[in-house]
Amino acid sequence: MTLPDTASHQSGADRTFQVDLRGLVDLLSHHLYSSPRVYLRELMQNAVDALTARHALEPAAPAGSFGIRLYADRSVVRVEDDGVGLTEEDVHTFLATIGRSSKRADGIAEQRGDFIGQFGIGLLSCFLVADEIHVVSRSARTPGAPGVEWRGRGDGSYTVRALPASARPAPGTTVTLTPRADAGEWTAPARVQALAHHFGSLLRHPVTFDDGSGGPAVPVNPEQAPWARTYPTPGARSRALAAYGEEVFGFTPLDTVELNLPAVGLKGIACVLPEAVPAGRRHGHRVHVKGMLLSEQAEEILPDWAFFVRCVVDAESLRPTASRESLYEDDTLAAVRDALAEQLRAWIARAAASDPELLHRFLQAHHLSVKSLAVHDDEILRMLLPWLPFETTDGHCTLDEFSRTHRTVLVTSSVEEFRQVAAIASAAGLGVVNGGYTYDRELVHRLPEIRPEVSVADLDPATLTAHLDPVDRETELAAAAYLAQARDALAVFDCDVALRAFQPASAPALLVDSREARHERTRSRLAREQEGGLWGDILGALQQEAPRAQLILNQLNPLVRTAVAIDEPELARTSAEALYGQAALLSRRPLRPAESSLINRSFLDLLAHALRKDS
């Protein structure tokens, strides 16, 4: 800001802010606008608003009678419109006052909602690429008024003059920029044409571009939005929408969902991604307001769980932020988000009811997204829970398939627990579902709501061990000495040792241990180490009876039958440690340092024993 002149420095006198225009433009370029390219969007946006006002003034004018013409060569960029135009008074009031919008003026617009721009600073964006803005305009509202010329410069100065009667332009406005040398990236003819199509491909007014080569002007938006066109058959419409989605997003949609909210004048499509995306990654969506592209990254238009689609929409009543590059979060946007979510739910319901093949392909790619929705949506839960894939002891299958074989479904609390027990549980005929993945345990527990004949329970280690066959008394007594030495060797891990018979016989041992049990044993150990101190008292108050891990040796395994017959104490201890280490590795849980050390030591001891025996 510049200081006011000294004449105004009187005590108690009102003063007026003085604006440093160069500083303001720098602020816009670095903090409000994402790129200098927005200058063309702002010019086109102002032209569209002027056309909207012209149509309000002349409602009987045929559609397409007023339009926008763009011109760019190596020396100038020009935007002409047949809009409502400005009088000399309007120019002084609106173009020379920072922050005031012509769209607020009575008589220009009675409702600001009819216009895209509502902030009156769009013209300043032209100073991102040019040092001077030249505007020629004549008002359609005041036909007898002369044309007016306004020149604004980057240093904050401007001139205004009324044009002579001999130079009487048609109603409308022409804005001409002389680009700076460093702005060629954004003002070259090919770039201007590309930007015009990028921002204005869905505009409802005709827009043309002329590159100054002498050829005919090229339409920027030759066709209506694809959802606004008519097609000979529903299949042709579906293919056209899919082709548009592929053109915009660069992938062939698994399916397209038409979006329609008449209350806010919103229409568009949601393109279902053909492949899974990482959970939580939110794709940006293309949002147009009254045909003008507002944002390519509007995450806020859909709820978080809808990361299986990318959408392109055009709306009448959504409110842009000051930069006009994103949406303002208000009650209208929240209602639109909820309504679009309902339309996506309806698409899932239709696929479940009438297109099983599409539903299967969709769930293969996006089951995690659907699971996140089903947790909070009872309707989706009832429709899709039986068809969602889960990891089970019967392999990857749906709960519908799994519950036909297992009327009692057991679910683990972690991936680690499932991997510990999967092979043995499967051999024992138990139906276990891996509940360790996001949403899975909660969803499996809700299966009886859909299939009342099925019961679901958390897997308890006691449930599994109860299905392992006990060995006969004679075998138990013969192995007693070995089991005692094994318990002594593994006491440091709070691990008990038992002998059972179970399938598959290839599994020498099963380590039954849960994350909660390990945490409780860790608390107990810390409490003992901190006994007498404040921290020890706190841990002692939290302490429960610490459940022990259990190493269950398989009597059916030939290696175990050999091991329990070992009569050398050191070798017996080493073999027990090796069996524990192998079972811990099979559980696929992170190993503690002591366990890693035990595995290395037992391997080397067994190797040394084998070498001594051979020698």
XYZ file of C-alpha atoms in Angstrom:
615
model
C 0.000 0.000 0.000
C 1.102 3.581 -0.628
C 0.726 6.265 2.037
C -2.031 8.884 1.671
C -0.842 12.397 0.955
C 0.125 14.673 3.855
C -2.878 16.938 3.368
C -5.116 14.205 4.774
C -3.029 13.772 7.940
C -5.459 15.618 10.193
C -6.321 14.396 13.653
C -9.490 12.303 13.602
C -9.972 12.677 9.826
C -11.258 9.679 7.832
C -8.678 8.295 5.467
C -8.906 6.019 2.434
C -6.690 3.004 1.749
C -4.313 3.543 -1.156
C -3.726 0.399 -3.216
C -0.332 -0.585 -4.616
C -1.589 -2.325 -7.753
C 1.698 -4.079 -8.515
C 1.779 -5.467 -4.992
C -1.837 -6.601 -5.315
C -1.153 -8.365 -8.618
C 1.859 -10.081 -7.044
C -0.387 -11.215 -4.193
C -2.930 -12.611 -6.652
C -0.303 -14.456 -8.677
C 1.374 -16.081 -5.676
C -1.513 -16.716 -3.319
C -4.914 -16.572 -5.031
C -4.470 -17.963 -8.518
C -2.755 -21.272 -9.196
C -1.286 -20.188 -12.534
C -1.141 -17.157 -14.874
C -3.307 -19.161 -17.288
C -6.397 -18.075 -15.322
C -6.283 -14.679 -17.074
C -8.084 -16.198 -20.066
C -10.674 -17.907 -17.876
C -11.377 -14.586 -16.135
C -11.799 -12.774 -19.458
C -14.110 -15.503 -20.803
C -15.979 -15.538 -17.511
C -16.603 -11.783 -17.627
C -17.771 -12.180 -21.228
C -20.196 -14.957 -20.268
C -21.624 -12.809 -17.460
C -22.071 -9.931 -19.870
C -23.917 -12.233 -22.289
C -26.129 -13.463 -19.456
C -27.068 -9.850 -18.686
C -27.698 -9.184 -22.411
C -30.081 -12.154 -22.640
C -31.900 -10.874 -19.536
C -32.230 -7.514 -21.293
C -33.382 -9.071 -24.583
C -35.079 -12.379 -23.656
C -36.643 -12.737 -27.108
C -33.244 -12.875 -28.841
C -32.707 -16.272 -30.541
C -30.348 -18.706 -28.858
C -26.815 -18.323 -30.178
C -27.328 -14.785 -31.459
C -24.794 -13.453 -28.938
C -21.358 -14.995 -28.605
C -17.683 -14.682 -27.711
C -14.785 -14.330 -30.149
C -11.166 -14.947 -29.189
C -8.177 -13.755 -31.196
C -4.475 -14.318 -30.552
C -1.390 -13.816 -32.656
C 2.135 -13.184 -31.555
C 1.433 -9.568 -30.607
C -2.020 -9.402 -28.957
C -4.686 -11.446 -27.197
C -8.236 -10.200 -27.702
C -11.603 -11.261 -26.275
C -14.796 -9.820 -27.816
C -18.327 -10.401 -26.568
C -21.844 -9.299 -27.577
C -22.781 -8.738 -23.954
C -24.549 -5.926 -22.170
C -21.546 -3.574 -22.346
C -20.641 -0.543 -20.232
C -21.277 3.150 -20.253
C -18.569 5.697 -19.366
C -20.089 5.971 -15.874
C -19.963 2.178 -15.522
C -16.299 2.181 -16.535
C -15.392 4.754 -13.886
C -17.421 2.896 -11.283
C -16.420 -0.680 -11.959
C -13.172 -0.941 -13.908
C -11.329 1.662 -11.849
C -12.446 0.446 -8.405
C -10.661 -2.608 -7.062
C -13.061 -5.176 -5.595
C -16.302 -3.773 -7.034
C -18.197 -6.007 -9.433
C -20.447 -4.767 -12.199
C -22.590 -7.759 -11.432
C -23.681 -6.049 -8.209
C -25.185 -3.094 -9.966
C -28.940 -2.667 -9.970
C -30.197 -3.024 -13.501
C -27.217 -5.156 -14.586
C -28.307 -8.128 -12.493
C -30.993 -8.501 -9.897
C -29.648 -11.825 -8.703
C -25.925 -12.438 -8.515
C -26.595 -16.161 -8.751
C -27.177 -15.691 -12.486
C -23.462 -15.021 -12.942
C -20.298 -17.033 -12.585
C -18.041 -14.341 -11.166
C -18.983 -12.480 -8.025
C -15.786 -10.831 -6.848
C -14.951 -8.045 -9.268
C -11.213 -8.743 -9.369
C -11.062 -10.962 -12.444
C -9.757 -8.220 -14.734
C -6.709 -7.811 -12.505
C -5.569 -11.311 -13.487
C -4.706 -9.888 -16.923
C -1.800 -8.053 -15.310
C -0.261 -11.491 -14.732
C 0.611 -11.570 -18.455
C 0.369 -7.955 -19.673
C 1.333 -4.501 -18.475
C -1.659 -2.788 -20.108
C -5.318 -3.686 -20.545
C -7.287 -2.001 -23.318
C -11.101 -2.136 -23.071
C -13.589 -0.801 -25.642
C -17.270 -1.108 -24.748
C -20.711 0.186 -25.614
C -23.807 -0.355 -23.523
C -26.791 -2.270 -24.882
C -28.806 -0.984 -21.913
C -28.289 2.654 -22.921
C -28.332 2.566 -26.748
C -27.763 6.306 -27.133
C -24.598 6.289 -25.031
C -21.327 6.549 -26.964
C -18.685 3.884 -26.925
C -16.051 4.212 -24.271
C -12.346 3.326 -24.174
C -10.476 2.452 -20.982
C -6.741 1.794 -20.671
C -5.443 0.394 -17.408
C -1.740 0.053 -16.660
C 0.165 -2.086 -14.186
C 1.436 0.944 -12.304
C -2.124 1.694 -11.176
C -2.887 4.512 -13.622
C -5.703 4.511 -16.183
C -7.346 6.723 -18.788
C -10.944 6.870 -19.955
C -12.350 8.610 -23.034
C -15.632 8.599 -24.870
C -15.324 7.473 -28.467
C -16.441 9.843 -31.243
C -19.764 9.212 -32.924
C -17.911 8.047 -36.043
C -16.347 5.219 -34.056
C -19.510 3.580 -32.822
C -18.862 -0.094 -31.975
C -21.638 -2.634 -31.691
C -22.976 -3.232 -28.155
C -20.614 -5.404 -26.191
C -17.053 -5.318 -24.957
C -13.608 -5.962 -26.417
C -10.630 -6.537 -24.134
C -7.168 -6.432 -25.729
C -3.908 -7.392 -24.050
C -0.390 -6.724 -25.281
C 1.526 -9.610 -23.674
C 4.826 -9.093 -21.905
C 7.850 -10.865 -23.369
C 7.999 -13.242 -20.418
C 4.347 -14.294 -20.853
C 4.733 -16.082 -24.178
C 4.058 -19.468 -22.576
C 0.480 -18.374 -21.820
C -0.310 -16.056 -24.733
C 0.946 -17.960 -27.779
C -1.954 -18.663 -30.193
C -1.852 -22.445 -29.759
C -1.838 -22.097 -25.956
C -4.716 -19.582 -25.999
C -6.784 -21.948 -28.151
C -6.000 -24.889 -25.862
C -6.880 -22.871 -22.756
C -10.104 -21.662 -24.335
C -11.178 -25.244 -25.015
C -10.010 -26.366 -21.578
C -12.035 -23.757 -19.723
C -14.945 -23.244 -22.108
C -15.728 -26.546 -23.825
C -19.128 -26.775 -22.042
C -20.165 -23.109 -22.308
C -23.731 -22.566 -23.548
C -22.821 -19.474 -25.648
C -20.961 -19.914 -28.978
C -17.220 -19.307 -28.619
C -14.794 -19.114 -31.564
C -11.030 -18.706 -31.880
C -8.993 -16.981 -34.601
C -5.200 -17.362 -34.680
C -4.676 -14.530 -37.147
C -3.485 -16.792 -39.948
C -6.277 -15.734 -42.277
C -8.262 -18.939 -42.004
C -11.801 -19.215 -40.629
C -12.400 -18.949 -36.894
C -12.521 -22.337 -35.135
C -15.396 -23.225 -32.770
C -14.160 -23.745 -29.213
C -17.343 -25.479 -28.024
C -18.961 -26.896 -31.167
C -21.149 -29.414 -29.315
C -23.331 -29.460 -26.251
C -22.255 -31.377 -23.184
C -22.647 -35.099 -23.955
C -25.408 -35.558 -21.367
C -27.403 -32.726 -22.978
C -27.475 -34.345 -26.439
C -30.064 -36.761 -27.792
C -29.110 -40.250 -28.970
C -30.947 -42.832 -31.087
C -30.723 -45.592 -28.460
C -29.823 -45.995 -24.776
C -26.801 -48.019 -25.853
C -25.554 -45.196 -28.059
C -25.971 -42.786 -25.163
C -24.043 -45.068 -22.828
C -21.195 -45.455 -25.328
C -21.022 -41.701 -25.938
C -20.824 -40.938 -22.214
C -18.121 -43.581 -21.750
C -16.144 -42.133 -24.664
C -16.390 -38.660 -23.134
C -15.205 -40.007 -19.784
C -12.227 -41.651 -21.486
C -11.409 -38.406 -23.316
C -11.523 -36.360 -20.107
C -9.883 -38.756 -17.638
C -7.704 -40.986 -19.822
C -9.160 -44.370 -18.832
C -11.968 -46.554 -20.117
C -14.685 -46.493 -17.423
C -15.965 -49.734 -15.991
C -19.347 -48.018 -16.221
C -20.727 -44.481 -16.284
C -23.321 -43.152 -13.861
C -25.468 -40.235 -14.964
C -25.769 -37.538 -12.300
C -28.770 -35.227 -12.254
C -29.828 -32.771 -9.518
C -32.477 -30.419 -10.963
C -32.684 -28.404 -7.723
C -29.219 -26.934 -8.334
C -29.174 -27.377 -12.104
C -26.460 -30.039 -11.912
C -25.860 -32.617 -14.625
C -22.906 -34.813 -15.423
C -21.421 -38.267 -15.201
C -19.422 -40.326 -12.743
C -16.908 -42.693 -14.354
C -16.252 -45.888 -12.406
C -12.529 -46.599 -12.282
C -11.626 -49.978 -13.828
C -8.892 -50.683 -11.254
C -8.574 -50.401 -7.500
C -7.079 -47.289 -5.946
C -5.332 -47.108 -2.583
C -7.755 -46.621 0.270
C -8.098 -42.998 1.240
C -6.697 -41.576 -1.994
C -9.177 -39.032 -3.250
C -9.268 -38.198 -6.930
C -10.113 -34.707 -8.052
C -13.306 -34.163 -10.008
C -13.989 -31.718 -12.853
C -16.580 -29.143 -11.859
C -18.043 -26.610 -14.267
C -20.274 -23.760 -13.154
C -22.662 -22.595 -15.876
C -20.412 -24.289 -18.400
C -17.133 -22.664 -17.290
C -14.539 -25.025 -15.839
C -14.040 -24.175 -12.185
C -11.712 -26.940 -11.010
C -10.152 -30.202 -12.114
C -9.395 -31.203 -8.518
C -12.682 -30.587 -6.678
C -12.455 -33.343 -4.064
C -15.265 -31.828 -2.010
C -18.043 -32.593 -4.508
C -18.257 -36.274 -3.428
C -17.937 -38.021 -0.040
C -14.669 -39.683 1.005
C -15.920 -43.224 0.388
C -16.602 -42.541 -3.313
C -12.969 -42.880 -4.346
C -13.965 -45.519 -6.924
C -15.304 -42.846 -9.325
C -14.181 -39.661 -11.007
C -16.894 -37.310 -12.091
C -17.391 -34.321 -14.358
C -20.397 -32.123 -13.632
C -21.849 -28.804 -14.695
C -23.962 -26.920 -12.146
C -25.929 -23.707 -11.967
C -26.015 -22.962 -8.241
C -22.703 -23.986 -6.711
C -20.714 -21.148 -5.187
C -17.049 -20.679 -6.145
C -14.377 -19.392 -3.793
C -12.668 -16.051 -4.367
C -10.087 -17.598 -6.690
C -12.863 -19.336 -8.617
C -10.758 -22.489 -8.666
C -12.626 -24.483 -6.001
C -16.035 -24.699 -4.341
C -17.145 -22.781 -1.278
C -18.087 -25.136 1.545
C -21.647 -24.229 2.504
C -25.012 -25.905 3.103
C -25.723 -26.125 -0.627
C -22.490 -28.002 -1.319
C -23.152 -30.351 1.612
C -26.638 -31.107 0.259
C -25.242 -31.686 -3.253
C -22.604 -34.058 -1.865
C -25.274 -36.068 -0.027
C -27.548 -36.188 -3.072
C -24.749 -37.379 -5.375
C -23.853 -40.034 -2.801
C -27.444 -41.300 -2.999
C -27.187 -41.549 -6.777
C -24.004 -43.618 -6.491
C -25.721 -45.905 -3.960
C -28.624 -46.282 -6.389
C -26.193 -47.319 -9.143
C -24.698 -50.005 -6.875
C -28.219 -51.218 -6.055
C -29.136 -51.455 -9.744
C -25.973 -53.407 -10.524
C -26.675 -55.814 -7.643
C -30.248 -56.345 -8.818
C -29.848 -56.550 -12.577
C -26.228 -56.943 -13.705
C -24.325 -59.598 -11.683
C -21.409 -59.622 -14.125
C -20.876 -55.852 -13.767
C -21.273 -56.144 -9.989
C -18.632 -58.886 -9.878
C -16.129 -56.806 -11.851
C -16.889 -53.764 -9.728
C -16.412 -55.623 -6.434
C -13.214 -57.252 -7.661
C -11.722 -53.813 -8.146
C -13.387 -51.792 -5.397
C -14.406 -54.107 -2.565
C -12.552 -52.000 0.005
C -14.483 -48.879 -0.988
C -17.769 -50.758 -0.793
C -16.816 -52.223 2.592
C -16.167 -48.741 3.954
C -19.613 -47.706 2.725
C -21.358 -50.838 4.025
C -20.052 -50.234 7.565
C -22.140 -47.057 7.755
C -24.937 -47.782 5.288
C -27.441 -50.491 6.235
C -28.992 -50.563 2.766
C -25.670 -51.256 1.059
C -24.863 -53.760 3.805
C -28.029 -55.752 3.100
C -27.487 -55.641 -0.639
C -23.805 -56.398 -0.926
C -22.406 -58.021 2.229
C -23.067 -61.572 1.000
C -21.212 -60.789 -2.236
C -18.125 -59.077 -0.842
C -14.874 -61.096 -1.001
C -13.037 -62.052 2.201
C -9.932 -64.068 2.990
C -11.033 -67.337 4.607
C -9.772 -70.805 5.382
C -11.523 -71.855 2.137
C -9.519 -69.267 0.177
C -10.802 -65.913 -1.103
C -14.559 -66.187 -1.446
C -17.778 -64.351 -0.678
C -19.535 -64.687 2.654
C -22.516 -66.118 0.801
C -20.386 -69.019 -0.485
C -18.574 -69.430 2.825
C -21.722 -69.515 4.969
C -23.200 -72.346 2.902
C -20.405 -74.610 4.132
C -19.892 -73.163 7.626
C -22.953 -72.348 9.715
C -20.612 -71.156 12.467
C -18.192 -68.544 11.203
C -15.150 -67.701 13.309
C -13.334 -64.426 12.729
C -9.823 -63.471 13.803
C -8.916 -60.062 15.180
C -5.712 -59.701 13.162
C -4.023 -60.868 9.975
C -1.269 -62.361 12.097
C -3.707 -64.481 14.088
C -5.347 -65.756 10.901
C -2.017 -66.781 9.416
C -1.105 -68.629 12.583
C -4.189 -70.811 12.533
C -5.398 -70.948 8.907
C -3.838 -74.262 7.844
C -4.698 -76.106 11.068
C -8.215 -74.659 11.271
C -8.892 -75.634 7.674
C -7.697 -79.200 8.309
C -9.901 -79.331 11.427
C -12.943 -78.261 9.426
C -13.292 -74.884 11.121
C -14.555 -71.928 9.081
C -12.352 -68.939 9.881
C -12.432 -65.494 8.235
C -9.488 -63.114 8.371
C -10.842 -60.112 10.274
C -7.558 -58.263 10.394
C -8.155 -56.071 7.334
C -9.911 -52.726 7.517
C -13.682 -53.121 8.068
C -13.649 -56.943 7.719
C -14.160 -58.019 11.333
C -16.983 -55.533 11.867
C -18.723 -56.595 8.653
C -18.441 -60.342 9.307
C -20.070 -59.858 12.717
C -23.060 -58.306 10.948
C -23.596 -61.333 8.691
C -26.418 -62.768 10.891
C -28.438 -59.640 10.069
C -28.519 -60.904 6.469
C -28.226 -64.660 7.093
C -30.004 -65.362 10.425
C -29.162 -69.064 10.183
C -25.437 -68.284 10.482
C -23.681 -67.545 13.789
C -20.474 -65.511 14.043
C -17.953 -65.530 16.894
C -14.438 -64.281 17.495
C -11.833 -67.009 17.252
C -10.635 -68.034 20.704
C -7.375 -70.017 20.984
C -9.255 -72.460 23.192
C -11.696 -73.091 20.331
C -8.855 -74.107 18.067
C -6.976 -76.237 20.585
C -10.223 -78.017 21.432
C -10.291 -79.294 17.842
C -6.785 -80.767 18.100
C -6.728 -84.451 18.982
C -5.070 -85.404 22.280
C -2.375 -88.065 22.160
C -2.746 -91.309 24.078
C -1.497 -91.459 27.668
C 1.448 -93.718 26.876
C 2.759 -91.285 24.214
C 2.245 -88.347 26.585
C 4.266 -90.050 29.341
C 7.049 -91.001 26.934
C 7.359 -87.352 25.867
C 7.081 -85.873 29.376
C 10.823 -85.410 29.894
C 11.229 -83.657 26.539
C 8.213 -81.423 27.141
C 9.613 -80.391 30.530
C 12.953 -79.425 28.987
C 11.148 -77.568 26.182
C 9.049 -75.568 28.691
C 12.197 -74.664 30.589
C 13.940 -73.542 27.393
C 10.979 -71.407 26.309
C 10.073 -69.954 29.698
C 11.850 -66.744 28.748
C 9.089 -66.234 26.141
C 6.258 -67.049 28.608
C 5.473 -70.011 26.401
C 3.927 -73.325 27.428
C 4.456 -76.510 25.391
C 1.895 -79.224 24.643
C 1.726 -82.330 22.476
C -1.305 -82.889 20.224
C -2.172 -84.625 16.954
C -3.547 -82.551 14.098
C -3.598 -82.121 10.356
C -1.760 -81.311 8.231
C 0.921 -83.711 9.352
C 3.519 -81.609 7.502
C 3.149 -78.869 10.153
C 5.539 -79.719 13.020
C 4.226 -77.099 15.462
C 1.624 -74.395 15.970
C 2.339 -71.244 17.980
C -0.878 -69.927 19.544
C -0.307 -66.389 20.698
C -2.239 -63.152 20.289
C -1.104 -59.566 20.082
C -3.158 -58.705 23.176
C -1.492 -61.505 25.148
C 1.962 -60.305 24.150
C 1.112 -56.763 25.166
C -0.172 -57.948 28.528
C 3.012 -59.952 29.158
C 5.072 -56.876 28.215
C 3.120 -54.803 30.760
C 3.707 -57.469 33.409
C 7.435 -57.525 32.705
C 7.690 -53.730 32.855
C 5.708 -53.676 36.080
C 8.141 -56.133 37.622
C 11.120 -54.099 36.435
C 9.612 -50.842 37.749
C 8.293 -52.316 40.979
C 7.989 -49.698 43.714
C 8.024 -46.664 41.417
C 5.126 -44.532 40.183
C 5.302 -46.062 36.688
C 5.369 -49.528 38.200
C 2.259 -48.733 40.291
C 0.420 -47.521 37.174
C 1.350 -50.648 35.189
C 0.461 -52.821 38.172
C -2.995 -51.261 38.328
C -3.513 -52.058 34.647
C -2.119 -55.562 34.899
C -4.342 -58.544 34.257
C -3.454 -62.195 34.457
C -0.989 -62.501 31.613
C -2.042 -65.291 29.214
C 0.838 -67.464 28.071
C 1.715 -68.329 24.521
C 1.427 -72.009 23.649
C 3.658 -74.054 21.367
C 1.652 -77.088 20.282
C 3.801 -79.883 18.854
C 2.241 -82.150 16.254
C 2.644 -85.840 17.120
C 1.749 -86.754 13.520
C 4.846 -84.981 12.223
C 7.911 -87.307 11.807
C 10.334 -84.582 12.948
C 8.410 -84.067 16.200
C 8.261 -87.805 16.883
C 12.070 -87.900 16.536
C 12.528 -84.782 18.686
C 10.468 -85.985 21.670
C 12.651 -89.120 21.840
C 15.889 -87.101 22.280
C 17.595 -87.982 25.558
C 20.453 -85.435 25.383
C 19.321 -82.375 27.444
C 21.181 -79.742 25.424
C 20.036 -81.154 22.109
C 16.474 -81.368 23.412
C 16.575 -77.684 24.406
C 18.045 -76.711 21.042
C 15.428 -78.665 19.103
C 12.615 -77.085 21.139
C 14.020 -73.627 20.421
C 14.261 -74.467 16.733
C 10.642 -75.659 16.640
C 9.537 -72.484 18.405
C 11.498 -70.341 15.949
C 10.035 -72.153 12.951
C 6.486 -71.746 14.311
C 7.128 -68.035 14.993
C 8.339 -67.566 11.418
C 5.231 -69.307 10.036
C 3.022 -66.909 12.029
C 4.481 -64.048 9.929
C 4.368 -61.641 12.812
C 7.290 -59.310 13.534
C 9.976 -61.148 15.528
C 11.318 -59.714 18.746
C 15.123 -59.386 18.969
C 15.285 -62.282 21.441
C 13.376 -64.509 19.010
C 15.645 -63.608 16.097
C 18.646 -64.399 18.272
C 17.099 -67.726 19.310
C 16.485 -68.745 15.680
C 20.092 -67.997 14.707
C 21.528 -69.732 17.775
C 19.392 -72.863 17.453
C 20.283 -73.214 13.762
C 24.013 -72.943 14.477
C 23.785 -75.356 17.431
C 21.942 -77.944 15.353
C 24.473 -77.529 12.547
C 27.355 -77.962 14.990
C 25.694 -81.077 16.442
C 25.218 -82.571 12.977
C 28.856 -81.906 12.069
C 30.153 -83.482 15.311
C 27.975 -86.526 14.708
C 29.285 -86.925 11.157
C 32.870 -86.646 12.307
